[in-house]
Coordinates of C-alpha atoms and ligand atoms in Angstrom, one line a residue:
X1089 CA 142.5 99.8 113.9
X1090 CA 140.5 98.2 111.2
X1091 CA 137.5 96.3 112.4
X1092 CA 136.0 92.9 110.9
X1093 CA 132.7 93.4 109.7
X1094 CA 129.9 90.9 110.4
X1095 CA 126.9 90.8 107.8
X1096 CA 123.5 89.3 108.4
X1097 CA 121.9 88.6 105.1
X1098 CA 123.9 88.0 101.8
X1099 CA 121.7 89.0 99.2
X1100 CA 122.1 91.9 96.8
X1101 CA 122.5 94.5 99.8
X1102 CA 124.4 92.1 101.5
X1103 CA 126.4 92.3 98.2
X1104 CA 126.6 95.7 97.8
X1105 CA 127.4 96.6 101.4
X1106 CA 130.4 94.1 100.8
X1107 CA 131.7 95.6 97.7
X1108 CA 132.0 98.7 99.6
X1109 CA 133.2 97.4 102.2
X1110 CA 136.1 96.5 100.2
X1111 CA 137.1 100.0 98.8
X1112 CA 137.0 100.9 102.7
X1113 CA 139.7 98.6 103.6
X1114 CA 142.1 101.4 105.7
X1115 CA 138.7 100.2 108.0
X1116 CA 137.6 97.0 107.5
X1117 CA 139.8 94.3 107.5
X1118 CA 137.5 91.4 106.8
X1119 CA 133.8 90.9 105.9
X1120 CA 131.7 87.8 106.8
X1121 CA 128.4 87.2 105.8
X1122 CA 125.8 84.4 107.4
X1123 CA 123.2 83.5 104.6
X1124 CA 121.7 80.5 104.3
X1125 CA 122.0 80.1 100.8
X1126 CA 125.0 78.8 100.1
X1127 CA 127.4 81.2 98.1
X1128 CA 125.4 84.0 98.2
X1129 CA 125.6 87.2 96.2
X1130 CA 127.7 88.8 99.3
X1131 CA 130.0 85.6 99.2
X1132 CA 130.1 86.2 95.4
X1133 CA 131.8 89.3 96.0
X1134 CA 134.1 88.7 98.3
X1135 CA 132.8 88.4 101.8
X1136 CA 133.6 85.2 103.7
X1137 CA 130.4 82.8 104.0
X1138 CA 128.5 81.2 107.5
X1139 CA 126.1 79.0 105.8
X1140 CA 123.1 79.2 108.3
X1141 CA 119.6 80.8 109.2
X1142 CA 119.1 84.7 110.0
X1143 CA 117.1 83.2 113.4
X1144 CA 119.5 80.7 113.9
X1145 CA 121.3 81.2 117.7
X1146 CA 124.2 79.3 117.3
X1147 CA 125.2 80.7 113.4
X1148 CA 124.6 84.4 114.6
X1149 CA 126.7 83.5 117.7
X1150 CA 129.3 82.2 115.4
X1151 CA 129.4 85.2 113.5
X1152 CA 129.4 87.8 116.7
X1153 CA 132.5 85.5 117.4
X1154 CA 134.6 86.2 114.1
X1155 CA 133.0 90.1 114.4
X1156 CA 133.7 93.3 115.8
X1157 CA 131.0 95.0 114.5
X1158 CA 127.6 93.6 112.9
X1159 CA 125.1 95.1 110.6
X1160 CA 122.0 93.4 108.8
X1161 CA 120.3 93.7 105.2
X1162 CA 117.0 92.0 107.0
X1163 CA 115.0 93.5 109.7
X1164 CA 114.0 90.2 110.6
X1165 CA 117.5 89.5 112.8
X1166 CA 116.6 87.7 116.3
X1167 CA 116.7 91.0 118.6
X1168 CA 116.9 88.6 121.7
X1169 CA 120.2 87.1 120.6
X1170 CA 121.5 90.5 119.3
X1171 CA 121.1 92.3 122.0
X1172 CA 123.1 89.8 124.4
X1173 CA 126.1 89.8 121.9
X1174 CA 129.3 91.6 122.9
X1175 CA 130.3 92.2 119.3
X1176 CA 128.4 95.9 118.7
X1177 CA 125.3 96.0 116.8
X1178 CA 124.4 98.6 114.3
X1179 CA 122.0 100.2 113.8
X1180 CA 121.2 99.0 117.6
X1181 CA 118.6 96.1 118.2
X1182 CA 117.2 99.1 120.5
X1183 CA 116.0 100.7 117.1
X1184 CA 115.5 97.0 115.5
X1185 CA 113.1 96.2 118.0
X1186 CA 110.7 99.6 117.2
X1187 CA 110.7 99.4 113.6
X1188 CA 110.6 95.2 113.7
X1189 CA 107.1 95.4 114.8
X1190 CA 104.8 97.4 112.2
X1191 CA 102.4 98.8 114.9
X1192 CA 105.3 99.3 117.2
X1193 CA 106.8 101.9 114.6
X1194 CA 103.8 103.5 113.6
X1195 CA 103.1 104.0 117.7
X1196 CA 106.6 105.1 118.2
X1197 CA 106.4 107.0 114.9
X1198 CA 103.1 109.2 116.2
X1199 CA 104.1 109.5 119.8
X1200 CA 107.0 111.5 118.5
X1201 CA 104.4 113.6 116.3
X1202 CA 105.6 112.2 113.0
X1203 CA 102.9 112.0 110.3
X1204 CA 101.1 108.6 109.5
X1205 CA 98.1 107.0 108.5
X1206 CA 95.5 106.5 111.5
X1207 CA 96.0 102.7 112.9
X1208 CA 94.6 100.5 115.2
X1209 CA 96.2 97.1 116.5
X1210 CA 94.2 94.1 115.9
X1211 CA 93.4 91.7 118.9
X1212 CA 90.4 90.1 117.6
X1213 CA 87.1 90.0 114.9
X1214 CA 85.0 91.9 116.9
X1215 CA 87.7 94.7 117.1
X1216 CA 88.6 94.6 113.6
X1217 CA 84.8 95.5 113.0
X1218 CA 85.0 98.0 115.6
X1219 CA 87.8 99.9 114.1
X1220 CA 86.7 100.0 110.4
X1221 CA 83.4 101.4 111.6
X1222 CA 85.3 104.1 112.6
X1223 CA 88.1 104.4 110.0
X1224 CA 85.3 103.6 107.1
X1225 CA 86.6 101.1 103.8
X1226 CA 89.2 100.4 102.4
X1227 CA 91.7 100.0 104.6
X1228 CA 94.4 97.9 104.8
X1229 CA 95.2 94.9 107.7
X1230 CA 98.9 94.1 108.1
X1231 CA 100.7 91.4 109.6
X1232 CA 102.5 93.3 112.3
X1233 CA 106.0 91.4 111.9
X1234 CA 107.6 89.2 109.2
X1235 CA 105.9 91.4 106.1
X1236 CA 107.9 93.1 103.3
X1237 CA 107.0 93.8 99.6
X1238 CA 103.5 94.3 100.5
X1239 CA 103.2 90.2 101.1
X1240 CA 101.6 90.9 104.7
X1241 CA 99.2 93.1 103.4
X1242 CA 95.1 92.3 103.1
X1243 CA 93.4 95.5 101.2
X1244 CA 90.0 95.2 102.6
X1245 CA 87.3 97.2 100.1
X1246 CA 83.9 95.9 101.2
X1247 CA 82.5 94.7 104.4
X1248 CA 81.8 91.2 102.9
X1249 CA 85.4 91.1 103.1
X1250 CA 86.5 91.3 106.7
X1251 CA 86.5 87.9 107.7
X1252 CA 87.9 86.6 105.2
X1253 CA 90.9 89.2 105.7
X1254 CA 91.0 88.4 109.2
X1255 CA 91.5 84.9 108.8
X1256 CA 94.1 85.1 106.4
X1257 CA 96.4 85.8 108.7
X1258 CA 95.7 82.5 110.6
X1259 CA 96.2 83.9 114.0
X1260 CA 99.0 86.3 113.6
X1261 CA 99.2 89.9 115.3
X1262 CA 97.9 92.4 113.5
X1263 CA 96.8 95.9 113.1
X1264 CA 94.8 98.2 111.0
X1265 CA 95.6 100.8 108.6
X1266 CA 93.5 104.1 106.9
X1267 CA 94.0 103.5 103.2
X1268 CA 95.7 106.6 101.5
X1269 CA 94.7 107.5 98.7
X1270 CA 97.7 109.0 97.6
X1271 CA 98.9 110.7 94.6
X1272 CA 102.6 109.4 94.4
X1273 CA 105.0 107.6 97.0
X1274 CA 108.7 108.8 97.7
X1275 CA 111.1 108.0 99.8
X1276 CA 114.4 109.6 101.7
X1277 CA 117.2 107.5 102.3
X1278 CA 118.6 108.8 105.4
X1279 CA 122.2 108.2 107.5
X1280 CA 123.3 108.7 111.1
X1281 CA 126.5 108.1 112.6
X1282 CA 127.6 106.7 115.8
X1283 CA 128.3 110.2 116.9
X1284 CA 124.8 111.7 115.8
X1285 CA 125.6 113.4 112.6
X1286 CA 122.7 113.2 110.2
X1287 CA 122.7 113.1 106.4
X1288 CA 120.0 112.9 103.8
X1289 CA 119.5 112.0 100.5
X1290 CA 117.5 114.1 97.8
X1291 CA 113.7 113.0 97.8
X1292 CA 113.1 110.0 95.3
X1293 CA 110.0 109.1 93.3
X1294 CA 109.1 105.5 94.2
X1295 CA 106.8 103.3 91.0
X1296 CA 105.7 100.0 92.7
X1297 CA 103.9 97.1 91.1
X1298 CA 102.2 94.3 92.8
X1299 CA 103.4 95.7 95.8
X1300 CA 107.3 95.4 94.5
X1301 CA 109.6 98.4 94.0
X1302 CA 109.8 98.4 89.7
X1303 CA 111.6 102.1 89.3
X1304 CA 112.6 104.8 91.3
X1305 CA 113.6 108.1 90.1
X1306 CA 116.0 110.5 91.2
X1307 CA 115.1 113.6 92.0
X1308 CA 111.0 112.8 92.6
X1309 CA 108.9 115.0 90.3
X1310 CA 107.6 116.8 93.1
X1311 CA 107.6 121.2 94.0
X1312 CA 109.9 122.3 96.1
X1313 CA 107.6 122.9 99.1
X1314 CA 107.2 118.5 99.2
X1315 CA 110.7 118.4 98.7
X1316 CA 111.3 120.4 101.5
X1317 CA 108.6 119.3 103.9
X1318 CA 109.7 115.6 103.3
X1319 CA 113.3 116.3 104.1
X1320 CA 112.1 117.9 107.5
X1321 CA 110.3 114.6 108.2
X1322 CA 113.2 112.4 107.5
X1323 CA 115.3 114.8 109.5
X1324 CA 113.2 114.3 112.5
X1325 CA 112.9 110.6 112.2
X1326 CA 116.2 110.5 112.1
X1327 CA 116.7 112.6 115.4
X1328 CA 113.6 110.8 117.1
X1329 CA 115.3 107.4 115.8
X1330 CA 118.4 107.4 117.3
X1331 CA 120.2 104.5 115.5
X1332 CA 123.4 104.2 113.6
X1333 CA 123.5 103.5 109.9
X1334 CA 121.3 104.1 106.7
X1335 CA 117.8 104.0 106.5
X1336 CA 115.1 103.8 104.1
X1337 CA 111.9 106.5 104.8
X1338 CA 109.3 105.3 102.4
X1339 CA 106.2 107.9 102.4
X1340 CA 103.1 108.8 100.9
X1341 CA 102.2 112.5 99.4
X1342 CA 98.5 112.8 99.4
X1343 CA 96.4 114.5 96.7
X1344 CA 96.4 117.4 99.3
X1345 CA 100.5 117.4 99.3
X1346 CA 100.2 115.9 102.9
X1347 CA 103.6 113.5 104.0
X1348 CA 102.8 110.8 105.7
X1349 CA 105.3 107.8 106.3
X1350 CA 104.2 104.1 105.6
X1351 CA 107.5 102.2 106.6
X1352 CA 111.0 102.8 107.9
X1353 CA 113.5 100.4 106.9
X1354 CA 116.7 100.4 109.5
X1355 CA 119.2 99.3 106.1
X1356 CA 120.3 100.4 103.1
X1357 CA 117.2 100.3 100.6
X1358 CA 116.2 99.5 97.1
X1359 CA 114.9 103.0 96.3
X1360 CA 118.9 104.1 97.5
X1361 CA 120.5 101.8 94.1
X1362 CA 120.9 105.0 92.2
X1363 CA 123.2 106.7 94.6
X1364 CA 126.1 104.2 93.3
X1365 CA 126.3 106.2 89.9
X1366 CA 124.2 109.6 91.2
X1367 CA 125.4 110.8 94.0
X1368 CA 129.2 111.8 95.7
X1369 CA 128.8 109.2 98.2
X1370 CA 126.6 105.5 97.7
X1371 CA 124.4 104.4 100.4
X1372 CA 126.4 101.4 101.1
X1373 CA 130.2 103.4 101.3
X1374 CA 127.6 105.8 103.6
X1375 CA 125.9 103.0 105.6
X1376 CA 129.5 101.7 106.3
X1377 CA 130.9 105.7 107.7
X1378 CA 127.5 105.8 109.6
X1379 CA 128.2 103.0 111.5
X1380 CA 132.0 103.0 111.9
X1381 CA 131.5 106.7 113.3
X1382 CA 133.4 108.3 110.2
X1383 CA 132.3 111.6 109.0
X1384 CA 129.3 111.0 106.5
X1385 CA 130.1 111.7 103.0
X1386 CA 128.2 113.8 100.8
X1387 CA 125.0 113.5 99.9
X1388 CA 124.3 115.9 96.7
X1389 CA 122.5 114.3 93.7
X1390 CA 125.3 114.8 90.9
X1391 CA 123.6 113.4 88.0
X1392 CA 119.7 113.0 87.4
X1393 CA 119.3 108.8 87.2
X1394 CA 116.3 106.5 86.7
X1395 CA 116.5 102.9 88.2
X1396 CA 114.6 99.6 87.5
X1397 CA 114.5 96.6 88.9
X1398 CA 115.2 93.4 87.0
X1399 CA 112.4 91.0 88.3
X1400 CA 111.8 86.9 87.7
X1401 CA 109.3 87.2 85.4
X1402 CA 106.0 85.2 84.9
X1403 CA 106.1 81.6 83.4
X1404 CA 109.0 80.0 84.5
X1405 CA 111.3 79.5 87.6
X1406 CA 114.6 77.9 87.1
X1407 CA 118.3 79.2 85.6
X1408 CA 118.1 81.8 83.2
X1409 CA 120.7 83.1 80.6
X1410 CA 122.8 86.1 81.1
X1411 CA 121.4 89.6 81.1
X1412 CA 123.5 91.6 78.8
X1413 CA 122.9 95.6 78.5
X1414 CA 125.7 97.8 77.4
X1415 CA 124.6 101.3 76.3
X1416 CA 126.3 104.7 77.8
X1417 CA 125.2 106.2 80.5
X1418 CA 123.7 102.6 81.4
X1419 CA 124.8 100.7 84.6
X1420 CA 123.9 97.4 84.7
X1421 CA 124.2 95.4 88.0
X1422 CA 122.9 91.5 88.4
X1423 CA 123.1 90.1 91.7
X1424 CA 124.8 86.6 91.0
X1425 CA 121.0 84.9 92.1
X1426 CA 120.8 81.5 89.5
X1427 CA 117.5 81.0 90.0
X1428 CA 114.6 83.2 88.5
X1429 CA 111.5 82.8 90.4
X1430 CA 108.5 85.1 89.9
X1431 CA 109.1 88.8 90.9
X1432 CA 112.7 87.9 92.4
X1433 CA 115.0 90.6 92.2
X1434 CA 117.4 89.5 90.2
X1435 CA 119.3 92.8 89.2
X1436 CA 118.8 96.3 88.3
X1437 CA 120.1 99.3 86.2
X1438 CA 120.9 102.8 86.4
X1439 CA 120.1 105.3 83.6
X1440 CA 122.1 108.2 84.2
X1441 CA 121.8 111.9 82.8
X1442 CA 126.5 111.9 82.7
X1443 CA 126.0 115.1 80.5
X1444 CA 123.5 116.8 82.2
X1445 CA 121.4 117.8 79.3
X1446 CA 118.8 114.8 79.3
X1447 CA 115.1 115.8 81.4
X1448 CA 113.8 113.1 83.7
X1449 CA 110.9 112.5 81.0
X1450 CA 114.1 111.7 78.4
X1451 CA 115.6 108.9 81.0
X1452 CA 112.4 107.3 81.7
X1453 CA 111.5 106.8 77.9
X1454 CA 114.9 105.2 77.7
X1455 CA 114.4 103.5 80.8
X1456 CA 111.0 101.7 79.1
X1457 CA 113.3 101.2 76.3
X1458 CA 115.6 99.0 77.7
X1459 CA 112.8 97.3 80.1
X1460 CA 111.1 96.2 77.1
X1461 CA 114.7 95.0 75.6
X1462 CA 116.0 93.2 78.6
X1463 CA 114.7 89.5 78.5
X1464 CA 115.1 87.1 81.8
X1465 CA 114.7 83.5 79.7
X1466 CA 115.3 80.3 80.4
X1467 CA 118.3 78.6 79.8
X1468 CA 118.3 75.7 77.4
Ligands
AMP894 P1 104.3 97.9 103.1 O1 104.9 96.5 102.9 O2 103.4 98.0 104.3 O3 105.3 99.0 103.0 O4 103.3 98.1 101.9 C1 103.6 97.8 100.5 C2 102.9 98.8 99.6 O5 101.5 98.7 100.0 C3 103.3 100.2 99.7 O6 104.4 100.5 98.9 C4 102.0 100.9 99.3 O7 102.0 100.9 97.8 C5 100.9 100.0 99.8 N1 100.4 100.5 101.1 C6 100.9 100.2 102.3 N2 100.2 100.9 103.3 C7 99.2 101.6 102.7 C8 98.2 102.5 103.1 N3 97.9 102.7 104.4 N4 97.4 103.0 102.1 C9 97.6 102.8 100.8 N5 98.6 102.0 100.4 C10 99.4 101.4 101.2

């Protein structure tokens, strides 16, 4: 019988995960989202709107109530309140609760001898000292929860700086981390099913600026010995992991070709966008089979793809005019937002190899191309 899906967060994955939702109707029979902005991107496309907060009891009660299943495009959901809802949960606020807390993952993430960066948790000053005498500078302190895009991050390079660091964070828990000094950062988006089937995608190549995803390309530029390596890793979170659903494995490869994972993310993920024009199956139609139990669809890479990110740029925040791009092989997608605010994603587009004759080098030229073409202005 076709379920009604519940949606925590209505932004652009929200938006996607509805859209797909849609083309999966023999399964899903209705799609509500609870965002507190009102008409959302995920409302924009279809899905039925609880205006409310992530955190708030009674709005996620409200949507467990019109639910049979729930899924989330924030980690940030209440895990309390999740995990005493009878509509199900997926991926699990069991698995929520591990990668939630940054420290938590990392500790789960080496107890099950997966490869990170050496960390410490963060009580006080004196400890903080303590641990970067040890690890040696920089390193990096991290608000434990509540952090994404880099914003809970405090690079610390000289010892003059520690205080300072510490009290940025104004009393919050925190931990410590080795900075890696790596040579590129990739990620694996990765799906399980209810029944334990695992599928992953091919390794990506990840370009971040300020600490915000800007390109990723598809396949990462990498030999075949990371490509395979990484894989395994991804494999054996996934196994380790347990939960239901798609999730994004972001990773470092060190100048000595060593994996290490910075950050799971227990939804569908940024560096996945291209798997809507390059692969068999997207990672929202997958997301959806993971957690509805159906078999997992296919995960080959069919056509070579760059993606960028359309972000709010610098000097103004307010409504903007529309993006326009129409070229072949050029899939553009805005996310409905009306407001531009600095480094808000506000869209993004796919360069894809259709003919199979273009080299990765070739897309990302044309990818600067069109970056440099593509103008986010303000309305008059
Ligand atoms: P996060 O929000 O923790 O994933 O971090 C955002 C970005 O900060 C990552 O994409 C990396 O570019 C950088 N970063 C995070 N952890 C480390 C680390 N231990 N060493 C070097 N860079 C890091």
């Amino acid at each position: 019988m076709a379920k009604r899906l519940g949606i925590i967060g209505g932004g652009q994955l929200g938006m996607m995960i509805t859209e797909a939702a849609k083309n999966l109707s023999e399964y899903i029979s209705e799609i509500i989202v609870l965002d507190p902005t009102e008409n959302c991107p995920a409302a924009q496309a279809g899905a039925k709107q609880i205006v409310g907060d992530f955190k708030d009891e009674l709005a996620i009660l409200k949507l467990a109530e019109q639910s049979d299943i729930i899924t989330y495009e924030i980690e940030s959901g209440n895990t309390d309140v999740l995990s005493k809802l009878k509509a199900k949960i997926e991926p699990s606020p069991y698995t929520l609760g591990i990668i939630q807390d940054k420290f938590s993952q990392k500790t789960f993430l080496s107890e099950n001898e997966l490869p990170v960066s050496q960390f410490y948790e963060i009580t006080s000053l004196d400890v903080l000292h303590e641990k970067i005498k040890e690890l040696g500078l920089p390193v990096l302190l991290k608000s434990r929860r509540d952090a994404y895009d880099g914003r809970g991050n405090f690079k610390i390079t000289s010892s003059d700086e520690i205080e300072k660091a510490y009290q940025h964070f104004n009393g919050k828990s925190l931990m410590v981390e080795k900075f890696v000094n790596f040579k590129m950062e990739v990620s694996v988006i990765a799906a399980r099913n209810t029944k334990g089937d695992i599928a992953t995608y091919p390794l990506v190549e990840n370009i971040h600026e300020n600490n915000i995803l800007k390109m990723t390309i598809a396949p990462a530029r990498v030999s075949n010995d990371v490509i395979k390596d990484a894989g395994e890793i991804a494999r054996k979170t996934m196994e380790v992991l347990k939960g239901a659903g798609v999730f994004g494995i972001e990773m470092f490869i060190t100048q000595d070709n060593e994996i290490l994972i910075n950050e799971i993310a227990p939804r569908v993920h940024n560096s996945g966008h291209h798997t809507l024009q390059s692969c068999k199956t997207s990672q929202f139609e997958q997301h959806l089979r993971a957690i509805l139990g159906l078999e997992l669809g296919s995960t080959e890479l069919v056509h070579k793809t760059v993606m960028c990110n359309i972000l709010g740029p610098d000097g103004f925040t307010g409504k903007y005019k529309p993006v326009q791009l129409e070229k072949d092989g050029v899939y553009l997608k805005m996310y409905g937002k009306n407001i531009s605010k600095l480094q808000r994603k506000l869209g993004h587009f796919n360069i894809v190899d259709l003919s199979d004759s273009e080299d990765i080098e070739q897309l990302l030229e044309i990818a600067n191309e069109i970056k440099n073409s593509i103008l986010v202005t303000p309305l008059d």
